[in-house]
Coordinates of C-alpha atoms and ligand atoms in Angstrom, one line a residue:
M1 CA 4.3 -0.6 9.1
C2 CA 7.9 0.1 9.8
G3 CA 10.8 -0.7 7.2
I4 CA 13.0 -3.0 8.4
I5 CA 16.7 -3.8 6.6
G6 CA 19.8 -6.2 7.4
Y7 CA 22.9 -6.5 5.2
I8 CA 25.9 -8.6 5.5
G9 CA 28.7 -8.3 2.7
R10 CA 32.0 -6.8 1.6
R11 CA 30.5 -3.3 1.0
D12 CA 30.6 -0.6 3.4
A13 CA 27.3 -1.5 5.6
I14 CA 25.8 2.1 6.5
P15 CA 25.4 3.4 3.1
V16 CA 23.9 0.3 2.3
L17 CA 21.2 0.4 4.9
I18 CA 20.6 4.3 4.6
K19 CA 20.1 3.7 0.7
G20 CA 17.4 1.2 1.6
L21 CA 15.7 2.8 4.5
E22 CA 15.4 6.0 1.7
H23 CA 13.5 3.4 -0.2
L24 CA 11.5 1.9 3.1
E25 CA 10.7 5.4 4.4
Y26 CA 7.1 5.3 3.2
R27 CA 6.3 2.4 5.2
G28 CA 6.9 4.8 8.5
Y29 CA 9.0 8.0 9.1
D30 CA 8.6 8.7 13.1
S31 CA 12.4 7.8 13.9
A32 CA 15.1 5.7 12.1
G33 CA 18.1 3.8 13.3
I34 CA 21.0 1.5 12.3
A35 CA 23.2 -1.1 14.2
C36 CA 26.2 -2.2 12.8
L37 CA 29.2 -4.8 13.3
N38 CA 32.7 -5.5 11.9
S39 CA 32.5 -9.0 10.6
S40 CA 35.8 -9.9 11.1
T41 CA 35.9 -9.0 15.1
S42 CA 33.6 -9.1 17.9
S43 CA 33.1 -5.7 18.8
N44 CA 30.1 -3.5 20.2
F45 CA 27.8 -2.4 18.1
F46 CA 27.9 1.0 16.0
I47 CA 24.7 2.6 16.9
A48 CA 22.9 5.7 15.6
K49 CA 19.3 6.7 16.1
E50 CA 17.3 9.7 15.5
K51 CA 13.7 10.9 16.0
G52 CA 11.9 12.1 13.0
K53 CA 12.6 11.5 9.1
L54 CA 15.3 9.4 8.0
S55 CA 17.2 12.8 6.9
E56 CA 17.7 13.7 10.9
L57 CA 19.5 10.5 11.2
K58 CA 21.7 11.1 8.1
S59 CA 22.5 14.7 9.1
Q60 CA 24.2 12.5 12.4
L61 CA 26.0 10.4 10.1
T62 CA 28.1 12.5 8.2
K63 CA 31.7 12.3 9.2
N64 CA 34.4 9.6 10.5
L65 CA 31.9 6.5 10.1
P66 CA 33.4 3.4 11.0
H67 CA 33.9 0.6 7.9
M68 CA 31.2 -2.2 8.8
H69 CA 30.3 -5.0 6.9
V70 CA 26.9 -6.1 8.8
G71 CA 24.2 -4.1 10.0
I72 CA 20.4 -3.7 10.5
G73 CA 18.4 -0.8 9.9
H74 CA 14.9 0.5 10.8
T75 CA 12.1 3.2 9.7
R76 CA 9.5 3.7 12.5
W77 CA 5.8 3.9 12.4
A78 CA 4.6 4.1 16.2
T79 CA 2.7 1.3 17.6
H80 CA 3.8 1.3 21.3
G81 CA 5.8 4.1 22.8
E82 CA 5.7 7.8 21.3
P83 CA 8.0 8.6 18.2
S84 CA 11.3 9.3 20.4
K85 CA 15.0 8.7 20.0
L86 CA 14.7 6.2 23.0
N87 CA 12.0 4.1 21.7
A88 CA 13.8 4.3 18.1
H89 CA 15.1 1.0 16.8
P90 CA 17.2 -1.0 16.9
H91 CA 16.9 -2.2 20.3
L92 CA 19.4 -4.1 22.4
G93 CA 19.4 -6.7 24.9
E94 CA 20.0 -6.5 28.6
K95 CA 23.7 -7.0 28.2
G96 CA 23.9 -5.4 24.7
R97 CA 25.1 -8.7 22.9
I98 CA 21.9 -8.8 20.9
A99 CA 20.4 -5.9 18.5
L100 CA 17.3 -6.2 16.7
V101 CA 14.7 -4.4 14.5
H102 CA 11.3 -5.1 14.3
N103 CA 8.1 -4.6 12.1
G104 CA 5.0 -5.7 13.6
I105 CA 3.4 -6.1 17.4
V106 CA 4.2 -8.6 19.8
E107 CA 1.1 -9.0 21.7
N108 CA 2.0 -10.3 24.8
Y109 CA 4.9 -8.2 25.2
A110 CA 3.6 -7.0 28.7
E111 CA 3.7 -10.5 30.5
L112 CA 7.1 -11.1 28.8
K113 CA 8.3 -7.8 30.0
D114 CA 7.1 -8.5 33.8
E115 CA 8.9 -11.8 33.8
L116 CA 12.0 -10.6 32.3
K117 CA 11.8 -7.8 35.0
R118 CA 11.4 -10.4 37.7
K119 CA 14.7 -11.8 36.2
G120 CA 16.5 -8.7 36.7
H121 CA 16.3 -7.0 33.2
H122 CA 15.6 -3.6 32.6
F123 CA 14.3 -1.7 29.9
K124 CA 14.8 1.7 28.5
S125 CA 12.0 2.3 26.0
K126 CA 8.2 1.8 26.4
T127 CA 8.3 -0.7 22.7
D128 CA 7.2 -4.3 22.9
T129 CA 10.7 -4.7 20.5
E130 CA 12.9 -4.3 23.2
V131 CA 11.5 -6.8 25.1
A132 CA 11.9 -9.1 22.0
A133 CA 15.6 -8.4 21.8
H134 CA 16.0 -8.8 25.9
L135 CA 14.1 -12.3 25.5
I136 CA 16.5 -13.5 22.8
E137 CA 19.2 -12.6 24.7
Y138 CA 18.0 -14.1 27.4
Y139 CA 18.1 -17.4 25.6
Y140 CA 21.4 -16.8 23.9
H141 CA 24.0 -19.0 25.0
G142 CA 26.3 -18.8 21.8
D143 CA 24.0 -20.0 19.3
L144 CA 21.9 -17.1 17.6
R145 CA 19.5 -19.5 15.7
E146 CA 18.8 -21.2 18.6
A147 CA 17.8 -18.2 20.8
I148 CA 15.6 -16.8 17.9
R149 CA 13.6 -20.2 17.7
K150 CA 13.2 -20.3 21.7
A151 CA 12.0 -16.5 22.1
V152 CA 10.0 -16.7 19.3
R153 CA 7.8 -19.8 20.6
R154 CA 7.1 -17.4 23.6
M155 CA 5.8 -14.4 21.6
R156 CA 2.1 -13.9 20.0
G157 CA 1.5 -11.5 17.3
F158 CA 2.8 -10.8 14.3
F159 CA 6.4 -9.9 13.5
A160 CA 9.3 -9.6 11.3
F161 CA 12.9 -9.4 13.2
V162 CA 16.0 -8.6 11.8
V163 CA 18.7 -10.1 14.4
I164 CA 22.5 -9.5 15.0
S165 CA 24.5 -10.4 17.7
R166 CA 28.1 -8.9 18.5
D167 CA 29.5 -12.5 19.2
E168 CA 28.6 -13.7 15.8
P169 CA 29.4 -11.0 13.8
N170 CA 29.3 -12.9 10.7
R171 CA 25.6 -14.1 10.9
L172 CA 22.5 -12.2 10.5
F173 CA 19.3 -14.0 11.2
A174 CA 15.9 -13.0 10.1
C175 CA 12.1 -14.3 10.6
K176 CA 8.8 -13.4 9.8
R177 CA 5.1 -14.3 10.8
S178 CA 2.6 -12.3 8.7
N179 CA 4.8 -9.4 8.0
P180 CA 6.5 -9.5 4.7
L181 CA 10.5 -9.9 4.6
V182 CA 12.2 -10.4 1.2
I183 CA 15.9 -11.8 1.0
G184 CA 18.2 -10.2 -1.6
V185 CA 20.8 -12.6 -3.0
S186 CA 24.1 -11.4 -4.7
A187 CA 27.6 -12.4 -4.8
H188 CA 29.4 -12.2 -1.7
E189 CA 27.0 -10.4 -0.2
H190 CA 23.0 -10.7 1.0
F191 CA 20.3 -8.4 1.9
V192 CA 17.1 -8.6 3.9
A193 CA 14.2 -6.0 3.8
S194 CA 10.5 -5.3 4.2
D195 CA 10.4 -4.9 0.4
I196 CA 12.0 -5.4 -2.9
S197 CA 12.3 -1.6 -3.7
A198 CA 15.2 -1.5 -0.9
L199 CA 17.3 -4.2 -2.5
L200 CA 16.6 -3.2 -6.2
P201 CA 19.8 -0.9 -6.3
Y202 CA 21.9 -3.9 -5.5
T203 CA 20.3 -7.0 -6.9
K204 CA 17.2 -8.2 -8.8
K205 CA 17.5 -11.8 -7.3
V206 CA 15.4 -12.3 -4.6
I207 CA 13.8 -15.1 -2.3
Y208 CA 10.5 -14.5 -0.6
L209 CA 10.3 -15.7 3.0
E210 CA 7.2 -17.6 4.3
D211 CA 5.6 -17.2 7.8
D212 CA 7.6 -19.0 10.4
E213 CA 11.0 -19.3 8.3
L214 CA 14.1 -18.2 9.8
V215 CA 16.7 -17.4 7.5
E216 CA 20.6 -17.3 8.1
L217 CA 22.4 -15.1 6.3
Q218 CA 26.1 -15.3 5.7
E219 CA 28.5 -13.2 3.3
N220 CA 28.5 -16.5 1.0
T221 CA 25.8 -18.7 2.0
V222 CA 21.7 -18.4 2.8
T223 CA 20.3 -20.8 4.9
I224 CA 16.7 -21.2 5.6
T225 CA 14.6 -23.4 8.4
Q226 CA 11.8 -23.7 9.8
L227 CA 11.3 -21.8 12.9
G228 CA 9.2 -24.5 14.9
N229 CA 11.3 -27.7 14.0
G230 CA 14.3 -26.3 12.4
R231 CA 14.1 -28.4 9.7
R232 CA 16.1 -27.1 6.5
I233 CA 14.0 -25.4 3.2
Q234 CA 14.9 -25.2 0.0
K235 CA 13.5 -22.1 -1.7
K236 CA 13.8 -20.9 -5.4
V237 CA 15.2 -17.5 -6.1
S238 CA 12.9 -15.4 -8.4
E239 CA 14.1 -12.5 -10.6
V240 CA 12.2 -9.2 -10.3
N241 CA 11.3 -6.8 -13.3
W242 CA 11.1 -3.7 -11.6
N243 CA 13.9 -1.2 -11.8
V244 CA 15.4 1.2 -9.8
D245 CA 14.4 4.2 -11.7
Q246 CA 10.7 3.2 -11.0
A247 CA 11.2 3.9 -7.4
Q248 CA 12.7 7.8 -8.2
K249 CA 11.1 11.0 -8.7
G250 CA 12.3 11.3 -12.3
G251 CA 12.8 15.1 -12.1
F252 CA 9.3 15.8 -10.4
K253 CA 8.9 17.4 -7.1
H254 CA 7.5 14.9 -5.2
F255 CA 6.4 11.1 -5.8
M256 CA 2.9 11.7 -5.8
L257 CA 3.2 14.2 -8.8
K258 CA 5.4 11.6 -10.8
E259 CA 2.9 8.9 -10.2
I260 CA -0.2 11.1 -11.2
H261 CA 1.9 12.0 -14.5
E262 CA 2.7 8.4 -15.1
Q263 CA -1.2 7.1 -15.2
P264 CA -1.7 7.3 -19.0
R265 CA 1.5 5.0 -19.3
V266 CA 0.4 2.7 -16.5
L267 CA -2.9 2.4 -18.6
A268 CA -1.5 2.1 -22.0
E269 CA 1.1 -0.8 -20.7
T270 CA -1.8 -2.6 -18.9
L271 CA -3.9 -2.4 -21.7
K272 CA -1.2 -3.7 -24.2
K273 CA -0.5 -6.7 -21.6
R274 CA -4.2 -7.6 -21.2
I275 CA -5.8 -7.1 -24.7
V276 CA -4.6 -9.6 -27.2
D277 CA -6.5 -10.3 -30.3
H278 CA -9.3 -7.9 -29.3
D279 CA -10.0 -10.3 -26.6
I280 CA -8.5 -10.2 -22.8
E281 CA -5.9 -12.3 -21.2
F282 CA -4.4 -12.8 -17.5
D283 CA -1.3 -14.5 -17.7
T284 CA -1.8 -15.9 -14.3
L285 CA -5.0 -17.4 -14.4
D286 CA -5.2 -20.9 -15.9
S287 CA -8.9 -21.7 -17.7
K288 CA -9.9 -23.7 -14.7
I289 CA -9.7 -20.9 -12.3
E290 CA -11.4 -18.5 -15.0
R291 CA -14.0 -20.8 -15.3
S292 CA -14.5 -21.3 -11.5
L293 CA -14.5 -17.5 -11.2
A294 CA -17.0 -17.0 -13.9
N295 CA -19.2 -19.8 -12.2
A296 CA -19.2 -17.8 -8.8
K297 CA -23.0 -17.4 -7.1
K298 CA -21.6 -14.3 -5.2
V299 CA -19.0 -12.3 -5.2
F300 CA -17.6 -10.3 -2.0
I301 CA -14.9 -7.6 -2.5
V302 CA -12.6 -6.7 0.4
S303 CA -10.0 -4.0 0.6
C304 CA -8.9 -0.9 2.7
G305 CA -8.9 2.7 1.8
T306 CA -8.3 3.8 -1.4
A307 CA -8.4 0.1 -2.8
Y308 CA -11.9 -0.1 -1.0
H309 CA -13.2 2.4 -3.3
A310 CA -11.6 0.8 -6.2
G311 CA -13.8 -2.3 -4.8
M312 CA -16.9 0.0 -4.7
V313 CA -16.2 0.9 -8.5
A314 CA -15.6 -2.9 -9.1
R315 CA -18.8 -3.9 -7.6
Y316 CA -21.2 -1.8 -10.0
M317 CA -19.2 -3.1 -12.9
F318 CA -19.7 -6.8 -11.6
E319 CA -23.2 -6.1 -11.3
E320 CA -23.7 -4.4 -14.5
Y321 CA -21.7 -6.6 -16.8
V322 CA -21.3 -10.1 -15.1
R323 CA -25.0 -9.9 -13.0
I324 CA -23.4 -11.7 -10.0
P325 CA -24.4 -10.3 -7.0
T326 CA -21.4 -8.4 -5.3
E327 CA -21.1 -7.1 -1.9
V328 CA -18.1 -4.8 -1.1
H329 CA -16.6 -4.7 2.1
V330 CA -13.6 -2.9 4.2
S331 CA -11.6 -5.5 5.4
S332 CA -11.5 -4.5 8.7
E333 CA -15.0 -4.9 9.0
F334 CA -15.6 -8.1 6.8
R335 CA -13.0 -10.2 9.0
Y336 CA -14.9 -10.0 12.4
A337 CA -18.2 -10.0 11.0
D338 CA -18.5 -14.0 10.5
P339 CA -19.6 -12.9 6.7
I340 CA -21.8 -15.9 5.5
I341 CA -19.8 -17.3 2.4
D342 CA -20.6 -20.4 0.6
K343 CA -18.7 -22.8 -1.3
G344 CA -18.5 -21.5 -5.0
D345 CA -18.5 -17.7 -4.1
I346 CA -15.3 -15.8 -4.9
V347 CA -13.7 -13.4 -2.7
V348 CA -11.8 -10.8 -4.3
L349 CA -8.8 -8.8 -2.3
I350 CA -7.4 -5.6 -4.1
T351 CA -4.6 -4.3 -2.8
Q352 CA -1.7 -2.5 -3.8
S353 CA 1.0 -3.4 -1.3
G354 CA -0.4 -6.8 -0.7
E355 CA 0.5 -6.4 3.0
T356 CA -2.1 -5.1 4.4
A357 CA -3.0 -6.5 7.8
D358 CA -6.8 -6.5 7.7
T359 CA -7.0 -7.7 4.1
L360 CA -4.3 -10.5 4.7
A361 CA -6.7 -11.2 7.6
A362 CA -9.7 -11.0 5.5
L363 CA -7.9 -13.4 2.9
R364 CA -7.1 -16.3 5.7
E365 CA -10.7 -15.8 6.9
A366 CA -12.5 -16.2 3.7
K367 CA -10.1 -19.3 2.8
Q368 CA -11.2 -21.2 5.9
K369 CA -14.7 -20.7 5.2
G370 CA -14.2 -22.3 1.5
A371 CA -14.5 -19.7 -0.8
L372 CA -12.2 -19.5 -4.0
T373 CA -10.1 -16.2 -3.1
L374 CA -8.5 -13.8 -6.1
A375 CA -6.0 -11.3 -5.0
I376 CA -5.6 -7.9 -7.4
V377 CA -2.4 -6.9 -6.2
N378 CA 0.4 -4.4 -7.5
V379 CA 3.4 -5.9 -5.7
V380 CA 4.8 -9.1 -6.8
G381 CA 5.5 -11.7 -4.7
S382 CA 3.8 -10.0 -1.6
T383 CA 2.2 -12.0 1.0
I384 CA -1.5 -11.5 -0.3
A385 CA -0.5 -12.6 -3.7
R386 CA 1.1 -15.8 -2.7
E387 CA -1.7 -16.8 -0.3
A388 CA -4.7 -16.4 -2.6
D389 CA -5.8 -19.2 -4.5
A390 CA -5.4 -16.9 -7.9
V391 CA -3.8 -13.8 -8.8
I392 CA -4.0 -10.9 -11.2
Y393 CA -1.1 -7.9 -10.8
T394 CA -1.8 -4.7 -11.7
H395 CA 1.7 -3.8 -12.5
A396 CA 1.5 0.0 -11.9
G397 CA 5.2 -0.3 -11.1
P398 CA 6.6 0.7 -7.3
E399 CA 4.0 3.4 -5.8
I400 CA 6.0 5.4 -3.4
G401 CA 3.9 8.4 -2.5
V402 CA 1.6 7.4 0.6
A403 CA -1.2 8.8 -1.3
S404 CA -1.9 6.2 -3.6
T405 CA -2.7 7.6 -7.1
K406 CA -1.9 5.3 -9.9
A407 CA -2.1 1.9 -8.3
Y408 CA -5.7 2.9 -8.0
L409 CA -6.0 3.8 -11.8
A410 CA -4.2 0.5 -12.3
Q411 CA -6.5 -1.4 -10.1
L412 CA -9.8 0.0 -11.8
V413 CA -8.7 -0.8 -14.9
T414 CA -7.7 -4.0 -14.2
V415 CA -11.1 -5.1 -12.7
A416 CA -12.6 -3.6 -15.6
L417 CA -10.9 -5.8 -17.6
F418 CA -11.3 -8.9 -15.1
V419 CA -15.0 -8.1 -15.2
I420 CA -15.2 -8.0 -19.3
K421 CA -13.5 -11.2 -19.4
L422 CA -16.1 -12.8 -16.7
G423 CA -18.6 -11.2 -18.8
L424 CA -17.8 -12.8 -22.1
L425 CA -17.3 -16.1 -19.9
R426 CA -20.8 -16.0 -18.7
K427 CA -22.2 -15.0 -22.1
K428 CA -23.4 -11.7 -20.4
I429 CA -21.4 -9.6 -23.0
S430 CA -22.0 -10.1 -26.6
R431 CA -19.5 -9.7 -29.1
S432 CA -20.4 -6.3 -30.2
V433 CA -20.7 -5.2 -26.8
L434 CA -17.1 -6.0 -26.6
S435 CA -16.2 -4.4 -29.2
K436 CA -17.2 -1.1 -28.0
L437 CA -16.1 -1.6 -24.8
I438 CA -12.4 -2.2 -26.3
D439 CA -12.7 0.6 -28.3
A440 CA -13.8 3.0 -25.9
V441 CA -10.9 1.4 -23.0
E442 CA -8.0 1.7 -25.8
K443 CA -8.9 5.6 -26.0
L444 CA -8.3 5.7 -22.3
P445 CA -4.5 6.5 -22.0
Y446 CA -5.0 9.7 -24.6
Q447 CA -7.9 10.8 -23.3
L448 CA -6.3 10.8 -19.9
S449 CA -3.3 12.8 -21.0
E450 CA -5.7 15.2 -22.4
V451 CA -7.2 15.7 -18.4
L452 CA -3.7 16.1 -17.0
K453 CA -3.2 19.2 -19.6
Q454 CA -5.5 21.2 -17.0
E455 CA -3.1 20.9 -14.3
P456 CA -2.3 24.6 -14.6
D457 CA -6.2 25.5 -14.4
I458 CA -6.3 22.9 -11.3
R459 CA -3.4 24.8 -9.7
R460 CA -5.2 28.0 -10.1
A461 CA -8.1 26.3 -8.7
A462 CA -6.2 25.3 -5.8
R463 CA -4.6 28.8 -5.3
K464 CA -8.2 30.0 -4.9
F465 CA -9.4 27.5 -2.1
F466 CA -6.5 26.6 -0.4
R467 CA -7.4 28.0 2.7
K468 CA -10.9 26.6 3.2
K469 CA -11.0 23.7 6.0
N470 CA -14.0 22.2 4.8
F471 CA -15.0 20.0 1.6
L472 CA -17.8 18.0 0.5
Y473 CA -17.5 15.9 -2.4
L474 CA -20.7 14.3 -4.2
G475 CA -21.3 11.8 -6.8
R476 CA -23.8 8.9 -8.1
G477 CA -23.4 5.4 -9.1
Y478 CA -19.9 4.9 -10.8
N479 CA -18.6 8.1 -9.3
F480 CA -19.9 7.8 -5.9
P481 CA -16.6 6.1 -5.3
T482 CA -14.8 8.9 -7.1
A483 CA -16.2 11.3 -4.2
L484 CA -15.2 9.6 -1.4
E485 CA -11.8 8.8 -3.0
G486 CA -11.4 12.8 -3.7
A487 CA -12.2 13.5 -0.2
L488 CA -9.8 10.9 0.8
K489 CA -6.6 12.2 -1.1
L490 CA -7.8 15.7 -0.1
K491 CA -8.0 14.7 3.7
E492 CA -4.9 12.7 3.7
I493 CA -2.4 15.1 2.5
T494 CA -3.7 18.5 3.0
Y495 CA -5.4 17.6 6.7
A496 CA -8.3 19.7 5.7
H497 CA -11.6 18.3 6.4
A498 CA -13.4 16.4 3.3
H499 CA -16.4 14.5 3.1
G500 CA -17.6 12.3 0.3
Y501 CA -21.2 11.3 -0.4
A502 CA -23.5 10.0 -2.2
A503 CA -25.5 12.9 -3.8
G504 CA -28.7 11.5 -3.5
E505 CA -28.6 11.3 0.2
M506 CA -27.5 15.2 0.4
K507 CA -31.0 16.2 0.8
H508 CA -31.2 13.8 4.0
G509 CA -28.8 15.7 5.7
P510 CA -25.6 17.3 4.6
I511 CA -27.5 19.9 2.5
A512 CA -27.9 21.9 5.9
L513 CA -24.1 22.5 5.5
I514 CA -24.5 24.5 2.3
D515 CA -24.1 28.2 2.6
S516 CA -22.1 30.8 0.2
E517 CA -18.8 29.7 2.0
Q518 CA -19.3 25.9 1.2
L519 CA -17.0 24.2 -1.6
V520 CA -18.6 21.5 -3.0
V521 CA -16.8 19.3 -5.6
C522 CA -19.5 17.3 -7.9
L523 CA -18.7 14.6 -10.2
A524 CA -21.4 15.0 -13.3
P525 CA -19.9 13.1 -16.1
H526 CA -22.5 11.9 -19.1
S527 CA -23.9 8.8 -16.7
K528 CA -27.1 7.2 -16.2
T529 CA -27.9 9.5 -13.3
Y530 CA -26.8 12.5 -15.0
E531 CA -29.8 14.4 -14.9
K532 CA -30.5 13.4 -10.9
M533 CA -27.0 14.6 -10.5
I534 CA -27.8 18.2 -12.2
S535 CA -30.6 18.7 -9.9
N536 CA -28.3 17.9 -7.1
I537 CA -26.2 20.6 -8.3
E538 CA -29.1 22.9 -8.9
E539 CA -30.1 22.5 -5.4
I540 CA -26.4 23.7 -4.1
H541 CA -26.5 26.4 -6.6
A542 CA -29.8 27.7 -5.4
R543 CA -28.3 27.9 -1.8
R544 CA -25.1 29.7 -3.3
G545 CA -22.9 26.9 -2.6
I546 CA -19.2 27.1 -4.2
I547 CA -19.2 24.4 -6.9
I548 CA -16.4 22.8 -8.7
S549 CA -17.7 20.0 -11.0
I550 CA -16.0 17.5 -13.0
A551 CA -18.1 17.0 -16.4
T552 CA -18.4 15.6 -19.7
S553 CA -16.5 18.0 -21.9
K554 CA -18.8 20.8 -23.4
D555 CA -21.4 20.5 -20.9
Q556 CA -23.2 23.9 -20.6
T557 CA -25.2 23.0 -18.4
V558 CA -22.6 22.0 -15.9
S559 CA -20.8 25.0 -17.0
R560 CA -23.8 27.6 -16.2
L561 CA -24.0 26.3 -12.6
S562 CA -20.5 25.8 -11.6
R563 CA -17.9 28.4 -10.5
L564 CA -15.3 26.3 -11.9
V565 CA -15.4 22.8 -14.2
F566 CA -12.5 20.4 -15.0
W567 CA -13.3 18.4 -18.1
I568 CA -13.3 14.6 -19.2
P569 CA -13.3 13.3 -22.5
K570 CA -16.6 11.2 -23.6
T571 CA -16.3 7.8 -22.4
L572 CA -18.3 4.9 -21.3
E573 CA -20.1 5.0 -17.8
L574 CA -17.7 2.1 -16.0
F575 CA -14.6 3.9 -17.4
S576 CA -15.5 7.3 -16.3
P577 CA -13.9 6.9 -12.7
I578 CA -10.8 6.3 -14.5
L579 CA -10.6 9.9 -15.8
T580 CA -12.8 11.9 -13.1
V581 CA -10.5 10.9 -10.1
V582 CA -7.4 12.3 -11.9
P583 CA -8.4 16.4 -11.5
L584 CA -9.1 15.6 -7.6
Q585 CA -5.9 14.1 -7.0
L586 CA -3.9 17.0 -8.8
F587 CA -6.4 19.4 -7.0
A588 CA -5.3 17.5 -3.4
Y589 CA -1.5 17.7 -4.3
Y590 CA -1.5 21.6 -4.9
V591 CA -3.8 22.6 -2.1
A592 CA -1.3 20.4 -0.1
I593 CA 1.4 22.0 -1.7
L594 CA -0.3 25.7 -0.9
N595 CA -0.4 24.5 3.0
S596 CA 3.3 23.6 3.0
R597 CA 2.1 19.8 3.6
D598 CA 4.6 17.0 3.5
V599 CA 2.8 15.4 0.4
D600 CA 4.6 11.9 0.2
Q601 CA 4.9 11.4 3.8
P602 CA 1.8 13.1 5.4
R603 CA 1.5 13.2 9.0
N604 CA 0.6 9.8 11.1
L605 CA 0.3 7.9 8.0
A606 CA 2.5 4.8 6.3
K607 CA 2.3 3.3 3.1
S608 CA 1.5 -0.1 4.0
V609 CA -0.6 -0.7 7.1
T610 CA 0.7 -3.5 8.6
V611 CA -1.0 -3.5 11.9
E612 CA -4.6 -4.1 12.8
Ligands
M6R701 O1 -1.7 -1.4 0.0 P1 -3.3 -1.4 0.2 O2 -3.9 -1.0 -1.2 O3 -3.9 -2.8 0.9 O4 -3.6 -0.2 1.3 C1 -4.8 0.2 1.5 C2 -5.1 1.7 2.2 O5 -4.0 1.8 3.2 C3 -4.6 2.5 1.0 O6 -5.2 2.7 0.0 C4 -4.6 4.0 1.9 O7 -5.8 4.4 1.9 C5 -3.7 5.0 0.8 N1 -3.1 5.6 1.7 C6 -4.9 6.1 0.5 O8 -4.0 7.0 -0.4

């Protein structure tokens, strides 16, 4: 987590850094800071830091700002040391010759700190980052590149650093291991940042830095070398197709609300791209990979958080339509469980950011065990996308709200299309079934727009229940993951307790919670388990629980049993989670607003979890 940025060029560096940090703030917002230099003279750093959100730092930076051409910036998600001005980055070396921003963890920082203390260094903060700054400065004898190489050799852990020295004000360095860095290339100026959204206002030409690479940026040059042996590396410049408007709120009060409303368009664009002549195409998969994927003996799906819920839905799809045994795992469990993976198994990693530390580690573990790895990723060029054997992009566009909405939907529809493709290749789906599936999937964008029309009713429901502190979400089959996702959305942005449960498990414990105060959200669209779900709703009703249901249009039974119902149009069961989740996203959003929560930046969270 943490967002880092660096700039060198002819513009005024401070506004460039601040604008970049605005785009990176989703990665952490415990504190923010910048350090800048004037590239033509050797002088002390201009430094500004503040605890809290970027707005706190901005309010400090109002008048008489110096004109500087080189700078680094940071927005923090605290790991070592509480959120405070003292612990805010950038950090300086002992004599203030080096300034550095960091994303990651230097795992052996304590022993390095002790060693440096013995050599007379004094530390102001509790961070591992300050140790890195001191260590680089310790090795600095006029050549920053060499100092970084020597210092990094001593560090364990994972990091992305951007480093400047007041003695070499026309050079900016950055290097990485595990955590992401992208270089932005433009005429007479260069940028480096944790992700491309910070670069989009200035350039669409980027170079993705790989692990253990070190880049030196000057106004007119980009030089990349291996951190280890210093060997020069040539890298290609890629063009990104996201645009800066996609990363703006577009008239909505919050990114989350904007992203919820973008979902019909995301669905429509995904379908347009993937469905060609009544067949399904994935531009990034060649036929050899497709055949290997289709011949898999077993599928492991590995992901975290919301993406894990998409993985759970995917498991039902794989088993029903491809008939391959499928397991779904949380990345942080999978990587340490020594999973039994054979050659010929495939491991599917689902991730919006493509940078989640545990999912990346799971990918590396799977590759090492000989599996064929497929990443389903939103952020083009992200680490997981680059390291997997094959990648399918979800193309939801930048998702800025910490609570994932449109990326989840894009994951669901992409997985559904991929499953259909594999089902066809394995001859488990006939052409007539394919026709039915395609007819149903093509209706989804319109159907989703219809679901969104219930927003005023959902807002009214939130107004009735926003003071409640406990929510139970129940679902079965394809919509059991929807229950988990609805509960996750609610807890992460409202801070109320919400629990998702398999409805059939209710009588094994949670039914004890039901009384006339308990609100229960029931997912009851038409499905194979519809009647079982109705029985569960009857059981809650009999105990006077408050029932809000999500059901298929005109369902009188559900209507009779529920206090409120949000409707979804009729669809095939495998596509139903694409529609049922949307009222739950809106419900969570409005409950959060009514509780005055910071919807886009909920407490303690960050968008990409790049630490274990
Ligand atoms: O970038 P990823 O999809 O790998 O992120 C996984 C989770 O951290 C993420 O889905 C998280 O649970 C969301 N904030 C939930 O809304």
